[in-house]
Amino acid sequence: MLAPNPNAAPATSSAEVIAHRRTLWRWHFYAGLFVMPLLVVLAITGTLYCFQPQIEPLMYRDRMVVADTHGPQLLRETLLAKAAASEPRGAVPTLAQIETDRARSAEFVFRLPSGESESVYVNPYDGAVLGTLSVEHRLMKQIRNLHRGLMLGKTGELLMELAGCWTLVMIGTGVALWWPGRSNVRKGGVWLPRLSLQGRAWWRDLHAVGGIWIALGALFFVLSGLPWSGSWGKEFKALATSASLGYPKGAWGEAHVHSTAPAAASHEPKQADEHAMHGMQMKMDDLPLHQTPWAVGATTVPDGEIASPSAARVSIDDVVALAAKNGIADDYGIALPMKPTGVYTVSYFPADPRAERTLHIDQYSGRVLSDIDYASYGRVAKWISYGTSLHMGRYFGLANQIVCSAISLGLAALSVTGFIMWMKRRPARELGAPVRPAKRPPMRAWRGSLTLLGMIFPLMGATMLAVWCFDRLAFAARRAAA
């Protein structure tokens, strides 16, 4: 919560100006009161997850890292067979993770009879099984679940979504309270905290100045994270799809964006396309992939061709060769066919969103049924792809991770300083909310902004209405004289 800045231009004696400021402060207080604990969770888990590429190889070095013998590596089909032989009866292979780093082990994911999944790590040089990791219970998966939904399922996802929305209110009111007047040309308390102060004033300066420095980054974090939320994010995907702004063209069946003979494709029977549409059921988000680009997450996976019972499936090594031929070389997942008409799905989710790629490949013929790349995304999906890469600290390497961590930990620090300020000013056994103004100021722009925010985020709109009703009913008798 950004506190009122004592160095702002002196307020006039107008009751309207005083009421205006008290109203902003009150909304800032309510937003911060709800957001503070959740921001701490988001900040810590987000920072840890940002460094996943560095943390996991250190934690699970005995399984993920191998000595490069400079010799030949075994075929991936052979490695998969070695991994399958170590699994209990009834385990089904679902994913092959492809790494070209010769110091990394081969990873395969299996669905166990219990319904859970686990990764099996195999030495690519001698085929020795190095160990396993539970997909659901590994540390980074738990951190991600905490970040997205407090490990509380749908309820937690809604709480985190609301936290993001209310952070928008906290940022807006905080900046408005901090905004210096025209007569204020000093840096102390505006751009730099006055460390000579003591007590609550010292915390207030630290809170207000620190908040303004990270406000823009915090705003970006919220806006880039909400499209992945469990409730509003899914609805936003549907809206972007209906407006042809989100999902890529060619996501259904054959990807005509890559057709070398579009005229010939136009002569294909319409019935074949309709048959393909009816055969699609599984979504990309349902596949056991570690990461899926936002733009293709809700697209359906096409069915492959119906083959004779004796037809042989193309090998994982053939799929890897085909992916390389299509420009996908390293650090991607291959979802394995789960039924006779299933397909191989190659999902490439690199740091540079312009290289994102999704291939659906027939398991018998090796024919590419669908090829979706960044160029085929809608405009909104392109923006979100960039936002996601920056949000996760991937786009410009270690520097991106450091910047994201600084913003995240800065938000946690704001929560701590806001809490301390609240404790210092809160009367015993009272909530300690800022005093309500005796006369309600017009504030048409502010009310219009909140209304618009409530319309864009309906769940937040409902909670804003609840807060407004609570404030009027519980504290109506405590209005201050203006």
Coordinates of C-alpha atoms in Angstrom, one line a residue:
M1 CA 0.0 0.0 0.0
L2 CA 1.4 3.4 -1.0
A3 CA 0.9 5.9 1.9
P4 CA 0.0 9.5 1.4
N5 CA 3.1 11.6 0.6
P6 CA 3.8 14.3 3.2
N7 CA 5.7 16.3 0.6
A8 CA 2.8 16.6 -1.8
A9 CA 1.5 20.1 -2.5
P10 CA -0.5 21.4 0.5
A11 CA -4.1 20.7 0.2
T12 CA -6.5 23.6 0.1
S13 CA -9.0 24.1 2.9
S14 CA -11.7 22.9 0.5
A15 CA -13.7 20.1 2.1
E16 CA -13.9 18.5 -1.4
V17 CA -10.1 18.1 -1.7
I18 CA -9.9 16.6 1.8
A19 CA -12.7 14.2 1.1
H20 CA -11.2 13.3 -2.2
R21 CA -7.9 12.3 -0.5
R22 CA -9.6 10.4 2.3
T23 CA -11.7 8.4 -0.2
L24 CA -8.6 7.3 -2.1
W25 CA -6.7 6.4 1.0
R26 CA -9.7 4.4 2.3
W27 CA -9.9 2.3 -0.9
H28 CA -6.1 1.9 -0.9
F29 CA -6.4 0.6 2.7
Y30 CA -9.1 -2.0 1.8
A31 CA -7.2 -3.1 -1.3
G32 CA -4.0 -3.5 0.7
L33 CA -5.6 -5.2 3.6
F34 CA -6.8 -8.0 1.3
V35 CA -3.8 -8.1 -1.0
M36 CA -0.9 -7.9 1.5
P37 CA -0.7 -11.6 2.5
L38 CA -1.4 -12.9 -1.0
L39 CA 1.2 -10.6 -2.5
V40 CA 3.8 -12.1 -0.1
V41 CA 2.9 -15.6 -1.4
L42 CA 2.9 -14.5 -5.0
A43 CA 6.3 -12.7 -4.6
I44 CA 8.1 -15.5 -2.9
T45 CA 6.7 -18.3 -5.1
G46 CA 7.1 -16.2 -8.3
T47 CA 10.8 -15.5 -7.5
L48 CA 11.5 -19.1 -6.9
Y49 CA 9.7 -20.3 -10.0
C50 CA 11.5 -17.7 -12.0
F51 CA 14.8 -19.5 -11.2
Q52 CA 13.5 -23.0 -11.9
P53 CA 16.1 -23.6 -14.7
Q54 CA 18.9 -23.1 -12.2
I55 CA 17.3 -24.6 -9.1
E56 CA 16.0 -28.0 -10.4
P57 CA 19.4 -29.2 -11.8
L58 CA 21.0 -28.4 -8.5
M59 CA 18.3 -30.1 -6.4
Y60 CA 18.0 -33.2 -8.6
R61 CA 21.6 -33.4 -9.9
D62 CA 21.8 -37.1 -9.4
R63 CA 18.9 -37.6 -11.8
M64 CA 19.1 -34.7 -14.2
V65 CA 22.8 -34.3 -14.8
V66 CA 25.2 -36.9 -16.4
A67 CA 28.8 -37.0 -17.3
D68 CA 29.4 -36.4 -21.0
T69 CA 31.5 -39.4 -22.2
H70 CA 31.8 -37.8 -25.7
G71 CA 30.6 -41.2 -27.0
P72 CA 27.4 -42.0 -29.0
Q73 CA 24.0 -41.8 -27.2
L74 CA 21.4 -44.6 -27.4
L75 CA 18.3 -44.1 -29.5
R76 CA 15.4 -42.5 -27.6
E77 CA 13.2 -45.5 -28.3
T78 CA 15.8 -47.7 -26.6
L79 CA 15.9 -45.2 -23.6
L80 CA 12.1 -45.2 -23.4
A81 CA 12.1 -49.0 -23.3
K82 CA 14.7 -48.9 -20.4
A83 CA 12.5 -46.4 -18.5
A84 CA 9.3 -48.5 -19.1
A85 CA 11.1 -51.6 -17.8
S86 CA 11.7 -49.9 -14.5
E87 CA 8.1 -48.8 -14.0
P88 CA 5.3 -50.9 -12.4
R89 CA 3.0 -52.9 -14.6
G90 CA 0.3 -50.8 -16.1
A91 CA 2.4 -47.6 -16.3
V92 CA 1.8 -45.8 -19.6
P93 CA 4.4 -43.5 -21.2
T94 CA 2.9 -40.1 -21.9
L95 CA 5.7 -37.6 -22.6
A96 CA 9.3 -37.5 -23.9
Q97 CA 11.2 -34.4 -22.9
I98 CA 13.9 -33.6 -25.5
E99 CA 17.2 -32.0 -24.5
T100 CA 20.3 -31.8 -26.7
D101 CA 22.6 -30.8 -23.8
R102 CA 24.9 -33.8 -23.6
A103 CA 25.3 -33.4 -19.9
R104 CA 21.6 -33.9 -19.3
S105 CA 19.7 -37.1 -18.8
A106 CA 16.8 -38.3 -20.9
E107 CA 13.4 -37.7 -19.2
F108 CA 10.2 -39.6 -19.8
V109 CA 6.9 -39.2 -18.0
F110 CA 4.6 -42.1 -17.2
R111 CA 1.1 -42.2 -15.9
L112 CA 0.9 -44.7 -13.1
P113 CA -2.0 -47.1 -12.3
S114 CA -2.8 -44.9 -9.3
G115 CA -3.5 -41.9 -11.7
E116 CA -0.5 -39.9 -10.7
S117 CA 2.5 -39.3 -13.0
E118 CA 6.2 -39.5 -12.5
S119 CA 9.3 -38.6 -14.5
V120 CA 11.9 -41.3 -15.1
Y121 CA 15.5 -40.2 -15.8
V122 CA 17.8 -42.4 -17.9
N123 CA 21.5 -42.0 -18.7
P124 CA 21.6 -41.5 -22.5
Y125 CA 25.0 -43.2 -22.9
D126 CA 24.5 -46.5 -21.1
G127 CA 20.7 -46.7 -20.5
A128 CA 21.0 -46.8 -16.7
V129 CA 17.8 -45.6 -14.9
L130 CA 19.0 -42.8 -12.6
G131 CA 15.8 -42.3 -10.6
T132 CA 12.3 -40.9 -10.7
L133 CA 10.4 -37.7 -9.6
S134 CA 6.7 -37.3 -8.9
V135 CA 5.3 -34.8 -11.4
E136 CA 2.6 -33.7 -9.0
H137 CA 4.8 -33.5 -5.9
R138 CA 8.1 -32.1 -7.1
L139 CA 9.1 -28.9 -5.5
M140 CA 8.6 -26.6 -8.5
K141 CA 5.2 -28.0 -9.2
Q142 CA 4.2 -27.3 -5.7
I143 CA 5.5 -23.8 -5.9
R144 CA 3.7 -23.2 -9.2
N145 CA 0.4 -24.5 -7.6
L146 CA 0.9 -22.1 -4.7
H147 CA 1.5 -19.2 -7.0
R148 CA -1.6 -19.9 -9.1
G149 CA -4.0 -21.1 -6.5
L150 CA -2.6 -21.6 -3.0
M151 CA -2.9 -25.4 -3.5
L152 CA -6.7 -24.9 -2.8
G153 CA -8.0 -25.8 -6.2
K154 CA -10.6 -23.6 -7.8
T155 CA -11.1 -21.6 -4.6
G156 CA -7.5 -20.7 -4.4
E157 CA -7.4 -19.8 -8.1
L158 CA -10.3 -17.4 -7.6
L159 CA -8.5 -15.8 -4.6
M160 CA -5.3 -15.3 -6.5
E161 CA -7.3 -13.8 -9.4
L162 CA -9.0 -11.4 -7.0
A163 CA -5.6 -10.5 -5.5
G164 CA -4.3 -9.6 -9.0
C165 CA -7.4 -7.4 -9.7
W166 CA -7.3 -5.7 -6.3
T167 CA -3.6 -5.0 -6.9
L168 CA -4.7 -2.8 -9.8
V169 CA -6.8 -0.7 -7.3
M170 CA -3.9 -0.6 -4.9
I171 CA -1.5 0.6 -7.6
G172 CA -3.9 3.3 -8.9
T173 CA -4.8 4.7 -5.5
G174 CA -1.2 4.5 -4.3
V175 CA 0.1 6.5 -7.3
A176 CA -2.7 9.1 -6.8
L177 CA -1.9 9.5 -3.1
W178 CA 1.9 9.8 -3.9
W179 CA 1.5 12.3 -6.8
P180 CA 3.4 15.4 -5.9
G181 CA 2.0 18.9 -6.3
R182 CA 3.4 21.4 -8.8
S183 CA 5.0 23.4 -6.0
N184 CA 7.0 20.4 -4.8
V185 CA 10.4 20.3 -6.5
R186 CA 12.3 18.4 -3.7
K187 CA 13.3 14.8 -4.2
G188 CA 13.0 13.9 -0.5
G189 CA 9.9 11.8 0.1
V190 CA 9.0 11.9 -3.6
W191 CA 11.7 10.0 -5.5
L192 CA 14.0 9.2 -2.6
P193 CA 13.0 8.3 1.0
R194 CA 14.1 10.6 3.8
L195 CA 16.1 8.2 5.9
S196 CA 16.5 10.8 8.6
L197 CA 12.9 10.5 9.6
Q198 CA 11.9 8.3 12.5
G199 CA 8.9 6.1 13.5
R200 CA 5.9 5.8 11.2
A201 CA 7.0 8.7 9.0
W202 CA 10.2 6.7 8.1
W203 CA 8.1 3.6 7.1
R204 CA 5.7 5.8 5.2
D205 CA 8.5 7.4 3.1
L206 CA 10.0 3.9 2.5
H207 CA 6.6 2.6 1.5
A208 CA 5.6 5.4 -0.8
V209 CA 8.9 5.9 -2.6
G210 CA 9.5 2.2 -3.0
G211 CA 6.0 1.7 -4.3
I212 CA 6.3 4.4 -7.0
W213 CA 9.6 2.8 -8.3
I214 CA 8.0 -0.6 -8.9
A215 CA 4.5 0.5 -9.8
L216 CA 4.9 0.1 -13.5
G217 CA 6.5 -3.3 -13.1
A218 CA 3.8 -4.4 -10.7
L219 CA 1.1 -3.3 -13.2
F220 CA 2.8 -5.3 -15.9
F221 CA 3.0 -8.4 -13.7
V222 CA -0.7 -8.2 -13.0
L223 CA -1.8 -7.7 -16.6
S224 CA 0.5 -10.4 -17.9
G225 CA -0.5 -12.9 -15.3
L226 CA -4.3 -12.5 -15.4
P227 CA -4.7 -14.2 -18.9
W228 CA -3.5 -17.4 -17.2
S229 CA -6.0 -17.2 -14.3
G230 CA -8.5 -20.0 -13.8
S231 CA -11.7 -18.0 -14.2
W232 CA -11.3 -14.7 -16.0
G233 CA -8.4 -16.1 -18.0
K234 CA -10.5 -18.9 -19.5
E235 CA -13.3 -16.5 -20.4
F236 CA -10.8 -14.1 -21.9
K237 CA -9.5 -16.9 -24.1
A238 CA -13.0 -17.6 -25.3
L239 CA -13.6 -13.9 -26.1
A240 CA -10.3 -13.6 -28.0
T241 CA -11.2 -16.7 -29.9
S242 CA -14.6 -15.4 -31.0
A243 CA -13.1 -12.1 -32.0
S244 CA -10.3 -13.9 -34.0
L245 CA -7.7 -12.2 -31.9
G246 CA -6.4 -15.2 -29.8
Y247 CA -6.2 -18.6 -31.3
P248 CA -4.1 -19.1 -34.4
K249 CA -5.6 -19.7 -37.8
G250 CA -5.3 -23.3 -38.9
A251 CA -5.6 -24.5 -35.3
W252 CA -8.4 -26.9 -36.4
G253 CA -7.0 -29.9 -38.4
E254 CA -4.8 -29.0 -41.3
A255 CA -2.9 -25.7 -40.7
H256 CA -3.5 -24.0 -44.0
V257 CA -1.1 -21.2 -43.0
H258 CA 1.7 -23.6 -44.0
S259 CA 0.1 -25.1 -47.1
T260 CA 2.3 -25.0 -50.1
A261 CA -0.6 -25.4 -52.4
P262 CA -3.6 -23.5 -51.0
A263 CA -5.5 -23.8 -54.3
A264 CA -5.3 -27.6 -54.1
A265 CA -6.3 -27.6 -50.5
S266 CA -9.5 -25.7 -51.3
H267 CA -10.7 -28.6 -53.4
E268 CA -10.7 -31.1 -50.5
P269 CA -14.1 -32.5 -49.6
K270 CA -15.9 -30.5 -47.0
Q271 CA -17.1 -33.7 -45.4
A272 CA -13.5 -34.6 -44.5
D273 CA -13.0 -31.4 -42.6
E274 CA -16.3 -31.9 -40.8
H275 CA -15.2 -35.5 -39.9
A276 CA -11.9 -34.2 -38.5
M277 CA -13.8 -31.6 -36.4
H278 CA -16.0 -34.1 -34.8
G279 CA -13.1 -36.3 -34.0
M280 CA -11.3 -33.7 -31.9
Q281 CA -11.9 -33.8 -28.2
M282 CA -8.7 -33.5 -26.2
K283 CA -7.3 -30.0 -25.6
M284 CA -3.7 -29.0 -25.7
D285 CA -3.9 -28.1 -22.0
D286 CA -5.0 -31.7 -21.3
L287 CA -1.7 -33.1 -22.6
P288 CA 1.0 -34.0 -20.1
L289 CA 3.3 -31.2 -21.3
H290 CA 5.5 -29.2 -18.9
Q291 CA 4.5 -26.0 -20.6
T292 CA 2.1 -25.0 -23.3
P293 CA 1.9 -21.6 -25.1
W294 CA -1.2 -19.6 -24.1
A295 CA -2.3 -19.2 -27.8
V296 CA -2.7 -23.0 -28.3
G297 CA -3.7 -24.1 -24.8
A298 CA -7.4 -24.5 -25.5
T299 CA -7.1 -25.7 -29.1
T300 CA -8.1 -29.3 -29.7
V301 CA -5.7 -32.1 -30.6
P302 CA -6.6 -33.6 -34.0
D303 CA -7.1 -37.4 -34.4
G304 CA -4.7 -39.3 -36.6
E305 CA -5.4 -41.6 -39.5
I306 CA -7.1 -44.9 -38.9
A307 CA -4.6 -47.6 -39.6
S308 CA -4.7 -51.4 -39.8
P309 CA -4.0 -53.3 -36.5
S310 CA -0.6 -54.4 -37.9
A311 CA 0.5 -50.9 -38.7
A312 CA 3.8 -49.8 -37.1
R313 CA 4.1 -46.6 -35.2
V314 CA 6.9 -44.2 -36.2
S315 CA 9.6 -43.9 -33.5
I316 CA 10.3 -41.1 -31.2
D317 CA 13.6 -40.7 -33.0
D318 CA 11.7 -40.2 -36.3
V319 CA 9.6 -37.5 -34.6
V320 CA 12.7 -35.8 -33.3
A321 CA 14.2 -35.8 -36.8
L322 CA 11.0 -34.4 -38.2
A323 CA 10.9 -31.7 -35.5
A324 CA 14.5 -30.7 -36.4
K325 CA 13.6 -30.6 -40.0
N326 CA 10.9 -28.1 -39.1
G327 CA 13.3 -25.9 -37.1
I328 CA 12.6 -27.3 -33.6
A329 CA 15.9 -28.5 -32.2
D330 CA 16.1 -28.4 -28.4
D331 CA 14.2 -28.2 -25.1
Y332 CA 10.7 -29.3 -26.1
G333 CA 8.2 -31.9 -25.2
I334 CA 6.6 -34.7 -27.3
A335 CA 3.3 -35.8 -26.0
L336 CA 3.0 -39.5 -26.9
P337 CA -0.1 -41.0 -28.6
M338 CA -2.6 -42.4 -26.0
K339 CA -5.0 -44.2 -28.4
P340 CA -5.0 -45.9 -31.8
T341 CA -6.0 -42.6 -33.5
G342 CA -3.8 -40.5 -31.3
V343 CA -1.0 -38.3 -32.5
Y344 CA 2.4 -37.1 -31.5
T345 CA 2.3 -33.5 -30.3
V346 CA 5.5 -31.5 -30.4
S347 CA 5.3 -28.5 -28.1
Y348 CA 8.1 -25.9 -28.3
F349 CA 7.8 -23.1 -25.7
P350 CA 11.1 -21.2 -25.9
A351 CA 12.2 -18.0 -24.3
D352 CA 11.6 -16.0 -27.5
P353 CA 7.9 -16.2 -28.2
R354 CA 8.5 -15.7 -32.0
A355 CA 9.9 -19.2 -32.1
E356 CA 6.9 -20.9 -30.4
R357 CA 5.7 -23.9 -32.4
T358 CA 3.2 -26.7 -32.1
L359 CA 3.2 -29.8 -34.4
H360 CA 0.6 -32.6 -34.4
I361 CA 2.1 -35.6 -36.2
D362 CA 0.3 -38.8 -37.3
Q363 CA 1.7 -41.7 -35.3
Y364 CA 1.7 -44.1 -38.3
S365 CA 2.5 -42.1 -41.4
G366 CA 4.6 -39.4 -39.7
R367 CA 2.5 -36.8 -41.6
V368 CA 2.3 -33.3 -40.0
L369 CA -1.5 -32.8 -39.4
S370 CA -1.2 -29.4 -37.9
D371 CA 1.6 -26.9 -37.7
I372 CA 1.0 -23.8 -35.6
D373 CA 3.7 -21.1 -35.2
Y374 CA 3.8 -17.6 -33.8
A375 CA 3.1 -16.0 -37.2
S376 CA -0.3 -17.6 -37.2
Y377 CA -1.3 -16.3 -33.7
G378 CA -3.9 -13.6 -33.3
R379 CA -2.8 -10.1 -32.2
V380 CA -3.8 -10.6 -28.6
A381 CA -2.1 -14.0 -28.4
K382 CA 1.1 -12.4 -29.7
W383 CA 1.0 -9.7 -27.0
I384 CA 0.3 -12.3 -24.3
S385 CA 3.1 -14.6 -25.5
Y386 CA 5.6 -11.7 -25.0
G387 CA 4.1 -10.8 -21.7
T388 CA 4.3 -14.4 -20.5
S389 CA 8.0 -14.7 -21.5
L390 CA 8.8 -11.5 -19.6
H391 CA 6.6 -12.4 -16.7
M392 CA 8.4 -15.7 -16.2
G393 CA 11.9 -14.1 -16.5
R394 CA 12.7 -16.0 -19.7
Y395 CA 12.9 -13.4 -22.5
F396 CA 16.4 -11.9 -21.9
G397 CA 18.0 -14.5 -19.7
L398 CA 19.5 -13.9 -16.3
A399 CA 18.9 -10.1 -16.5
N400 CA 15.2 -10.8 -16.9
Q401 CA 15.1 -13.1 -13.9
I402 CA 16.9 -10.5 -11.8
V403 CA 14.4 -7.7 -12.8
C404 CA 11.4 -10.0 -12.1
S405 CA 12.8 -10.9 -8.8
A406 CA 13.4 -7.3 -7.8
I407 CA 9.8 -6.4 -8.7
S408 CA 8.4 -9.4 -6.9
L409 CA 10.5 -8.9 -3.7
G410 CA 9.7 -5.2 -3.9
L411 CA 6.0 -6.0 -3.7
A412 CA 6.6 -8.3 -0.7
A413 CA 8.5 -5.4 0.9
L414 CA 5.6 -3.1 0.3
S415 CA 3.3 -5.5 1.9
V416 CA 5.5 -5.7 5.0
T417 CA 5.9 -1.9 5.3
G418 CA 2.2 -1.4 4.7
F419 CA 1.4 -3.9 7.5
I420 CA 3.9 -2.1 9.9
M421 CA 2.3 1.3 9.2
W422 CA -1.1 -0.2 9.8
M423 CA 0.0 -1.6 13.1
K424 CA 1.5 1.7 14.2
R425 CA -1.6 3.7 13.5
R426 CA -4.3 1.2 14.3
P427 CA -6.2 1.8 17.6
A428 CA -6.4 -1.2 19.9
R429 CA -9.3 -3.6 19.0
E430 CA -10.2 -1.6 15.9
L431 CA -9.8 -2.1 12.2
G432 CA -8.0 1.2 11.9
A433 CA -9.4 2.2 8.4
P434 CA -8.8 5.8 7.3
V435 CA -11.6 8.1 8.4
R436 CA -14.5 8.4 6.1
P437 CA -15.2 11.9 4.7
A438 CA -18.3 13.6 6.0
K439 CA -19.3 14.6 2.5
R440 CA -19.0 12.2 -0.4
P441 CA -16.8 13.9 -3.2
P442 CA -18.0 13.7 -6.8
M443 CA -14.8 11.9 -8.1
R444 CA -16.5 11.0 -11.4
A445 CA -13.3 9.8 -13.1
W446 CA -12.5 7.5 -10.1
R447 CA -16.0 6.0 -10.0
G448 CA -16.0 5.6 -13.7
S449 CA -12.7 3.8 -13.5
L450 CA -13.9 1.4 -10.8
T451 CA -17.1 0.7 -12.8
L452 CA -15.1 -0.1 -15.9
L453 CA -12.7 -2.3 -13.9
G454 CA -15.7 -4.1 -12.4
M455 CA -17.2 -4.7 -15.9
I456 CA -13.9 -6.1 -17.3
F457 CA -13.4 -8.3 -14.2
P458 CA -16.9 -9.2 -13.0
L459 CA -15.7 -11.2 -10.0
M460 CA -13.8 -8.2 -8.8
G461 CA -16.8 -6.0 -9.5
A462 CA -18.9 -8.2 -7.1
T463 CA -16.3 -7.9 -4.4
M464 CA -16.0 -4.1 -4.8
L465 CA -19.7 -3.8 -4.4
A466 CA -19.5 -6.0 -1.2
V467 CA -16.7 -3.8 0.2
W468 CA -18.7 -0.6 -0.6
C469 CA -21.7 -2.0 1.2
F470 CA -19.7 -3.1 4.2
D471 CA -18.0 0.3 4.4
R472 CA -21.3 2.1 4.4
L473 CA -23.1 -0.2 6.8
A474 CA -20.3 -0.8 9.3
F475 CA -18.8 2.7 9.4
A476 CA -21.6 5.1 8.5
A477 CA -21.8 6.4 12.0
R478 CA -18.1 7.2 12.2
R479 CA -17.9 9.9 9.5
A480 CA -15.4 12.6 10.2
A481 CA -16.3 16.3 10.0
A482 CA -14.8 17.6 6.8

